[in-house]
Amino acid sequence: MLKNIDPALSADVLHALRSMGHGDRIALVDANFPAETIARHTRLGLPLSIANVSAARAARAILSVMPLDTPLQPSAARMAPNGKAGELPDVQREVQAEIARAEGEAPQMYAIERFAFYEEAKRAYCVIVTGEARFHGCFLFTKGVVPPANDWGEAA
Protein backbone atom coordinates (compact mmCIF):
# COMPACT_ATOMS: atom_id res chain seq x y z
CA MET A 1 0.00 0.00 0.00
CA LEU A 2 1.06 3.56 -0.64
CA LYS A 3 0.02 6.68 1.19
CA ASN A 4 -2.33 9.05 -0.62
CA ILE A 5 -2.76 6.69 -3.59
CA ASP A 6 -6.25 5.35 -4.21
CA PRO A 7 -6.12 1.58 -3.57
CA ALA A 8 -8.19 0.96 -6.74
CA LEU A 9 -5.12 1.99 -8.80
CA SER A 10 -2.92 -0.99 -9.56
CA ALA A 11 0.78 -0.67 -10.28
CA ASP A 12 0.09 -1.21 -14.00
CA VAL A 13 -2.55 1.52 -14.13
CA LEU A 14 -0.34 3.94 -12.17
CA HIS A 15 2.56 3.22 -14.52
CA ALA A 16 0.40 3.89 -17.58
CA LEU A 17 -1.00 7.13 -16.16
CA ARG A 18 2.48 8.32 -15.19
CA SER A 19 3.90 7.38 -18.61
CA MET A 20 1.31 9.39 -20.50
CA GLY A 21 2.09 12.91 -21.62
CA HIS A 22 0.00 16.03 -22.07
CA GLY A 23 -2.73 15.37 -24.62
CA ASP A 24 -2.59 11.57 -24.37
CA ARG A 25 -5.95 9.89 -23.74
CA ILE A 26 -7.21 6.91 -21.82
CA ALA A 27 -10.33 4.93 -22.60
CA LEU A 28 -12.12 4.01 -19.38
CA VAL A 29 -14.62 1.34 -20.39
CA ASP A 30 -17.36 -0.91 -19.06
CA ALA A 31 -17.32 -4.70 -18.79
CA ASN A 32 -19.11 -5.13 -22.16
CA PHE A 33 -16.56 -3.12 -24.16
CA PRO A 34 -14.41 -5.10 -26.66
CA ALA A 35 -11.34 -4.15 -24.63
CA GLU A 36 -8.97 -6.87 -25.83
CA THR A 37 -9.66 -6.10 -29.50
CA ILE A 38 -9.50 -2.32 -29.18
CA ALA A 39 -6.52 -2.27 -26.80
CA ARG A 40 -4.32 -4.03 -29.38
CA HIS A 41 -4.38 -0.79 -31.38
CA THR A 42 -3.43 1.50 -28.47
CA ARG A 43 0.06 2.67 -27.53
CA LEU A 44 0.16 0.23 -24.60
CA GLY A 45 -1.21 -2.65 -26.70
CA LEU A 46 -3.08 -4.52 -23.97
CA PRO A 47 -6.02 -3.74 -21.70
CA LEU A 48 -5.54 -2.77 -18.06
CA SER A 49 -8.10 -3.35 -15.33
CA ILE A 50 -9.68 -1.61 -12.39
CA ALA A 51 -11.87 -4.63 -11.73
CA ASN A 52 -14.98 -4.98 -9.62
CA VAL A 53 -15.73 -1.26 -9.33
CA SER A 54 -18.17 1.03 -11.09
CA ALA A 55 -17.14 3.46 -13.80
CA ALA A 56 -17.64 6.35 -11.36
CA ARG A 57 -15.41 4.73 -8.72
CA ALA A 58 -12.71 4.05 -11.32
CA ALA A 59 -12.98 7.64 -12.60
CA ARG A 60 -12.56 8.94 -9.05
CA ALA A 61 -9.38 6.88 -8.62
CA ILE A 62 -7.91 7.97 -11.96
CA LEU A 63 -8.79 11.64 -11.53
CA SER A 64 -7.19 11.62 -8.08
CA VAL A 65 -3.80 11.46 -9.83
CA MET A 66 -4.40 12.53 -13.44
CA PRO A 67 -5.40 16.09 -14.33
CA LEU A 68 -7.77 16.59 -17.22
CA ASP A 69 -6.66 18.87 -20.02
CA THR A 70 -7.44 22.56 -19.99
CA PRO A 71 -11.09 23.61 -19.92
CA LEU A 72 -10.41 25.51 -23.14
CA GLN A 73 -10.91 22.27 -25.05
CA PRO A 74 -13.04 19.17 -24.50
CA SER A 75 -11.13 16.71 -22.34
CA ALA A 76 -13.80 14.18 -21.35
CA ALA A 77 -16.01 12.23 -23.72
CA ARG A 78 -18.73 9.64 -23.25
CA MET A 79 -20.16 6.92 -25.48
CA ALA A 80 -23.57 8.15 -26.60
CA PRO A 81 -26.56 5.83 -26.31
CA ASN A 82 -27.54 4.61 -29.80
CA GLY A 83 -29.38 7.41 -31.58
CA LYS A 84 -29.74 9.43 -28.37
CA ALA A 85 -26.65 11.65 -28.09
CA GLY A 86 -28.49 14.06 -25.80
CA GLU A 87 -29.51 11.37 -23.32
CA LEU A 88 -27.34 11.07 -20.19
CA PRO A 89 -27.73 7.65 -18.50
CA ASP A 90 -27.17 7.39 -14.74
CA VAL A 91 -23.68 5.92 -15.18
CA GLN A 92 -22.65 8.98 -17.19
CA ARG A 93 -24.19 11.38 -14.67
CA GLU A 94 -22.16 9.67 -11.94
CA VAL A 95 -18.92 10.01 -13.89
CA GLN A 96 -19.72 13.66 -14.68
CA ALA A 97 -20.09 14.21 -10.92
CA GLU A 98 -16.64 12.66 -10.33
CA ILE A 99 -15.15 14.96 -12.97
CA ALA A 100 -16.69 17.96 -11.21
CA ARG A 101 -15.43 16.66 -7.84
CA ALA A 102 -11.87 16.39 -9.17
CA GLU A 103 -11.74 19.38 -11.48
CA GLY A 104 -14.27 21.86 -10.12
CA GLU A 105 -16.35 23.55 -12.79
CA ALA A 106 -15.38 21.15 -15.56
CA PRO A 107 -17.23 21.35 -18.87
CA GLN A 108 -19.81 18.69 -19.67
CA MET A 109 -18.59 15.56 -21.39
CA TYR A 110 -19.14 15.49 -25.12
CA ALA A 111 -20.94 12.58 -26.77
CA ILE A 112 -19.38 10.20 -29.31
CA GLU A 113 -21.40 7.65 -31.29
CA ARG A 114 -20.58 4.03 -30.38
CA PHE A 115 -18.57 3.02 -33.46
CA ALA A 116 -16.79 6.37 -33.60
CA PHE A 117 -15.94 5.83 -29.91
CA TYR A 118 -14.32 2.49 -30.80
CA GLU A 119 -12.14 4.25 -33.38
CA GLU A 120 -11.18 7.02 -30.95
CA ALA A 121 -10.36 4.44 -28.28
CA LYS A 122 -7.94 2.74 -30.67
CA ARG A 123 -5.93 5.98 -30.71
CA ALA A 124 -5.81 6.18 -26.89
CA TYR A 125 -2.70 5.53 -24.87
CA CYS A 126 -4.47 2.64 -23.15
CA VAL A 127 -7.80 1.00 -22.37
CA ILE A 128 -8.77 0.52 -18.71
CA VAL A 129 -11.63 -1.91 -18.09
CA THR A 130 -13.88 -1.46 -15.06
CA GLY A 131 -16.43 -3.79 -13.55
CA GLU A 132 -19.23 -1.48 -14.74
CA ALA A 133 -22.13 -3.65 -15.92
CA ARG A 134 -24.46 -0.85 -17.04
CA PHE A 135 -24.56 0.07 -20.72
CA HIS A 136 -22.70 3.17 -21.96
CA GLY A 137 -20.17 3.20 -19.13
CA CYS A 138 -17.40 4.15 -21.56
CA PHE A 139 -15.36 7.35 -21.44
CA LEU A 140 -12.30 9.04 -22.91
CA PHE A 141 -10.16 11.32 -20.73
CA THR A 142 -7.42 13.59 -22.08
CA LYS A 143 -4.47 14.15 -19.78
CA GLY A 144 -3.65 17.71 -18.83
CA VAL A 145 -0.63 19.17 -17.08
CA VAL A 146 0.49 19.65 -13.49
CA PRO A 147 1.75 23.20 -12.92
CA PRO A 148 5.35 23.60 -11.78
CA ALA A 149 6.03 23.96 -8.09
CA ASN A 150 7.70 27.04 -6.60
CA ASP A 151 10.73 26.86 -4.30
CA TRP A 152 8.50 25.77 -1.41
CA GLY A 153 6.97 22.80 -3.24
CA GLU A 154 3.65 24.57 -3.77
CA ALA A 155 1.90 24.91 -7.11
CA ALA A 156 2.80 28.18 -8.75
mmCIF file with all atom_site columns, N, CA and C in Angstrom, residues 6 9-10 12 17 19 22 36 44 60-61 64 74-75 81 87 89 95 102 104 107 110 115-116 131 142 147:
data_model
loop_
_atom_site.group_PDB
_atom_site.id
_atom_site.type_symbol
_atom_site.label_atom_id
_atom_site.label_alt_id
_atom_site.label_comp_id
_atom_site.label_asym_id
_atom_site.label_entity_id
_atom_site.label_seq_id
_atom_site.pdbx_PDB_ins_code
_atom_site.Cartn_x
_atom_site.Cartn_y
_atom_site.Cartn_z
_atom_site.occupancy
_atom_site.B_iso_or_equiv
_atom_site.pdbx_formal_charge
_atom_site.auth_seq_id
_atom_site.auth_comp_id
_atom_site.auth_asym_id
_atom_site.auth_atom_id
_atom_site.pdbx_PDB_model_num
ATOM 1  N N  . ASP A 1 6   ? -5.003  6.097  -4.269  1.00 0.00 ? 6   ASP A N  1
ATOM 2  C CA . ASP A 1 6   ? -6.248  5.355  -4.207  1.00 0.00 ? 6   ASP A CA 1
ATOM 3  C C  . ASP A 1 6   ? -5.948  3.870  -4.388  1.00 0.00 ? 6   ASP A C  1
ATOM 4  N N  . LEU A 1 9   ? -6.134  1.843  -7.741  1.00 0.00 ? 9   LEU A N  1
ATOM 5  C CA . LEU A 1 9   ? -5.125  1.991  -8.798  1.00 0.00 ? 9   LEU A CA 1
ATOM 6  C C  . LEU A 1 9   ? -4.031  0.949  -8.636  1.00 0.00 ? 9   LEU A C  1
ATOM 7  N N  . SER A 1 10  ? -3.963  0.034  -9.580  1.00 0.00 ? 10  SER A N  1
ATOM 8  C CA . SER A 1 10  ? -2.919  -0.990 -9.561  1.00 0.00 ? 10  SER A CA 1
ATOM 9  C C  . SER A 1 10  ? -1.592  -0.386 -10.021 1.00 0.00 ? 10  SER A C  1
ATOM 10 N N  . ASP A 1 12  ? 0.137   -1.343 -12.533 1.00 0.00 ? 12  ASP A N  1
ATOM 11 C CA . ASP A 1 12  ? 0.091   -1.209 -13.998 1.00 0.00 ? 12  ASP A CA 1
ATOM 12 C C  . ASP A 1 12  ? -0.662  0.041  -14.427 1.00 0.00 ? 12  ASP A C  1
ATOM 13 N N  . LEU A 1 17  ? -0.619  5.726  -16.358 1.00 0.00 ? 17  LEU A N  1
ATOM 14 C CA . LEU A 1 17  ? -1.004  7.128  -16.160 1.00 0.00 ? 17  LEU A CA 1
ATOM 15 C C  . LEU A 1 17  ? 0.220   8.027  -16.042 1.00 0.00 ? 17  LEU A C  1
ATOM 16 N N  . SER A 1 19  ? 3.172   7.403  -17.342 1.00 0.00 ? 19  SER A N  1
ATOM 17 C CA . SER A 1 19  ? 3.901   7.379  -18.611 1.00 0.00 ? 19  SER A CA 1
ATOM 18 C C  . SER A 1 19  ? 3.277   8.275  -19.667 1.00 0.00 ? 19  SER A C  1
ATOM 19 N N  . HIS A 1 22  ? 1.081   15.067 -21.845 1.00 0.00 ? 22  HIS A N  1
ATOM 20 C CA . HIS A 1 22  ? 0.004   16.034 -22.071 1.00 0.00 ? 22  HIS A CA 1
ATOM 21 C C  . HIS A 1 22  ? -0.661  15.754 -23.414 1.00 0.00 ? 22  HIS A C  1
ATOM 22 N N  . GLU A 1 36  ? -10.134 -6.136 -25.293 1.00 0.00 ? 36  GLU A N  1
ATOM 23 C CA . GLU A 1 36  ? -8.974  -6.865 -25.830 1.00 0.00 ? 36  GLU A CA 1
ATOM 24 C C  . GLU A 1 36  ? -8.729  -6.484 -27.289 1.00 0.00 ? 36  GLU A C  1
ATOM 25 N N  . LEU A 1 44  ? -0.241  1.262  -25.560 1.00 0.00 ? 44  LEU A N  1
ATOM 26 C CA . LEU A 1 44  ? 0.162   0.230  -24.604 1.00 0.00 ? 44  LEU A CA 1
ATOM 27 C C  . LEU A 1 44  ? 0.001   -1.169 -25.190 1.00 0.00 ? 44  LEU A C  1
ATOM 28 N N  . ARG A 1 60  ? -13.039 8.237  -10.251 1.00 0.00 ? 60  ARG A N  1
ATOM 29 C CA . ARG A 1 60  ? -12.561 8.938  -9.050  1.00 0.00 ? 60  ARG A CA 1
ATOM 30 C C  . ARG A 1 60  ? -11.100 8.593  -8.776  1.00 0.00 ? 60  ARG A C  1
ATOM 31 N N  . ALA A 1 61  ? -10.766 7.310  -8.870  1.00 0.00 ? 61  ALA A N  1
ATOM 32 C CA . ALA A 1 61  ? -9.384  6.880  -8.619  1.00 0.00 ? 61  ALA A CA 1
ATOM 33 C C  . ALA A 1 61  ? -8.428  7.505  -9.639  1.00 0.00 ? 61  ALA A C  1
ATOM 34 N N  . SER A 1 64  ? -7.909  11.223 -9.295  1.00 0.00 ? 64  SER A N  1
ATOM 35 C CA . SER A 1 64  ? -7.187  11.622 -8.080  1.00 0.00 ? 64  SER A CA 1
ATOM 36 C C  . SER A 1 64  ? -5.706  11.836 -8.356  1.00 0.00 ? 64  SER A C  1
ATOM 37 N N  . PRO A 1 74  ? -12.384 20.334 -25.104 1.00 0.00 ? 74  PRO A N  1
ATOM 38 C CA . PRO A 1 74  ? -13.036 19.171 -24.500 1.00 0.00 ? 74  PRO A CA 1
ATOM 39 C C  . PRO A 1 74  ? -12.006 18.131 -24.070 1.00 0.00 ? 74  PRO A C  1
ATOM 40 N N  . SER A 1 75  ? -12.110 17.678 -22.830 1.00 0.00 ? 75  SER A N  1
ATOM 41 C CA . SER A 1 75  ? -11.132 16.708 -22.337 1.00 0.00 ? 75  SER A CA 1
ATOM 42 C C  . SER A 1 75  ? -11.774 15.448 -21.781 1.00 0.00 ? 75  SER A C  1
ATOM 43 N N  . PRO A 1 81  ? -25.594 6.902  -26.053 1.00 0.00 ? 81  PRO A N  1
ATOM 44 C CA . PRO A 1 81  ? -26.559 5.832  -26.306 1.00 0.00 ? 81  PRO A CA 1
ATOM 45 C C  . PRO A 1 81  ? -26.981 5.868  -27.772 1.00 0.00 ? 81  PRO A C  1
ATOM 46 N N  . GLU A 1 87  ? -29.119 12.102 -24.524 1.00 0.00 ? 87  GLU A N  1
ATOM 47 C CA . GLU A 1 87  ? -29.505 11.365 -23.315 1.00 0.00 ? 87  GLU A CA 1
ATOM 48 C C  . GLU A 1 87  ? -28.279 11.111 -22.444 1.00 0.00 ? 87  GLU A C  1
ATOM 49 N N  . PRO A 1 89  ? -27.381 8.728  -19.430 1.00 0.00 ? 89  PRO A N  1
ATOM 50 C CA . PRO A 1 89  ? -27.729 7.648  -18.498 1.00 0.00 ? 89  PRO A CA 1
ATOM 51 C C  . PRO A 1 89  ? -27.112 7.895  -17.118 1.00 0.00 ? 89  PRO A C  1
ATOM 52 N N  . VAL A 1 95  ? -20.290 9.687  -13.484 1.00 0.00 ? 95  VAL A N  1
ATOM 53 C CA . VAL A 1 95  ? -18.921 10.010 -13.889 1.00 0.00 ? 95  VAL A CA 1
ATOM 54 C C  . VAL A 1 95  ? -18.759 11.521 -14.043 1.00 0.00 ? 95  VAL A C  1
ATOM 55 N N  . ALA A 1 102 ? -13.322 16.317 -9.001  1.00 0.00 ? 102 ALA A N  1
ATOM 56 C CA . ALA A 1 102 ? -11.866 16.389 -9.166  1.00 0.00 ? 102 ALA A CA 1
ATOM 57 C C  . ALA A 1 102 ? -11.397 17.704 -9.772  1.00 0.00 ? 102 ALA A C  1
ATOM 58 N N  . GLY A 1 104 ? -13.485 20.644 -10.356 1.00 0.00 ? 104 GLY A N  1
ATOM 59 C CA . GLY A 1 104 ? -14.270 21.856 -10.121 1.00 0.00 ? 104 GLY A CA 1
ATOM 60 C C  . GLY A 1 104 ? -15.274 22.046 -11.238 1.00 0.00 ? 104 GLY A C  1
ATOM 61 N N  . PRO A 1 107 ? -16.178 21.367 -17.848 1.00 0.00 ? 107 PRO A N  1
ATOM 62 C CA . PRO A 1 107 ? -17.234 21.349 -18.865 1.00 0.00 ? 107 PRO A CA 1
ATOM 63 C C  . PRO A 1 107 ? -17.897 19.975 -18.943 1.00 0.00 ? 107 PRO A C  1
ATOM 64 N N  . TYR A 1 110 ? -18.533 15.482 -23.800 1.00 0.00 ? 110 TYR A N  1
ATOM 65 C CA . TYR A 1 110 ? -19.140 15.493 -25.120 1.00 0.00 ? 110 TYR A CA 1
ATOM 66 C C  . TYR A 1 110 ? -19.442 14.057 -25.529 1.00 0.00 ? 110 TYR A C  1
ATOM 67 N N  . PHE A 1 115 ? -19.633 3.500  -32.587 1.00 0.00 ? 115 PHE A N  1
ATOM 68 C CA . PHE A 1 115 ? -18.569 3.016  -33.461 1.00 0.00 ? 115 PHE A CA 1
ATOM 69 C C  . PHE A 1 115 ? -17.461 4.051  -33.627 1.00 0.00 ? 115 PHE A C  1
ATOM 70 N N  . ALA A 1 116 ? -17.800 5.320  -33.583 1.00 0.00 ? 116 ALA A N  1
ATOM 71 C CA . ALA A 1 116 ? -16.792 6.374  -33.598 1.00 0.00 ? 116 ALA A CA 1
ATOM 72 C C  . ALA A 1 116 ? -15.984 6.321  -32.293 1.00 0.00 ? 116 ALA A C  1
ATOM 73 N N  . GLY A 1 131 ? -15.416 -2.769 -13.768 1.00 0.00 ? 131 GLY A N  1
ATOM 74 C CA . GLY A 1 131 ? -16.431 -3.792 -13.551 1.00 0.00 ? 131 GLY A CA 1
ATOM 75 C C  . GLY A 1 131 ? -17.830 -3.277 -13.835 1.00 0.00 ? 131 GLY A C  1
ATOM 76 N N  . THR A 1 142 ? -8.659  13.042 -21.550 1.00 0.00 ? 142 THR A N  1
ATOM 77 C CA . THR A 1 142 ? -7.416  13.590 -22.079 1.00 0.00 ? 142 THR A CA 1
ATOM 78 C C  . THR A 1 142 ? -6.593  14.151 -20.933 1.00 0.00 ? 142 THR A C  1
ATOM 79 N N  . PRO A 1 147 ? 0.926   21.991 -12.899 1.00 0.00 ? 147 PRO A N  1
ATOM 80 C CA . PRO A 1 147 ? 1.745   23.202 -12.918 1.00 0.00 ? 147 PRO A CA 1
ATOM 81 C C  . PRO A 1 147 ? 3.041   23.011 -12.129 1.00 0.00 ? 147 PRO A C  1
#
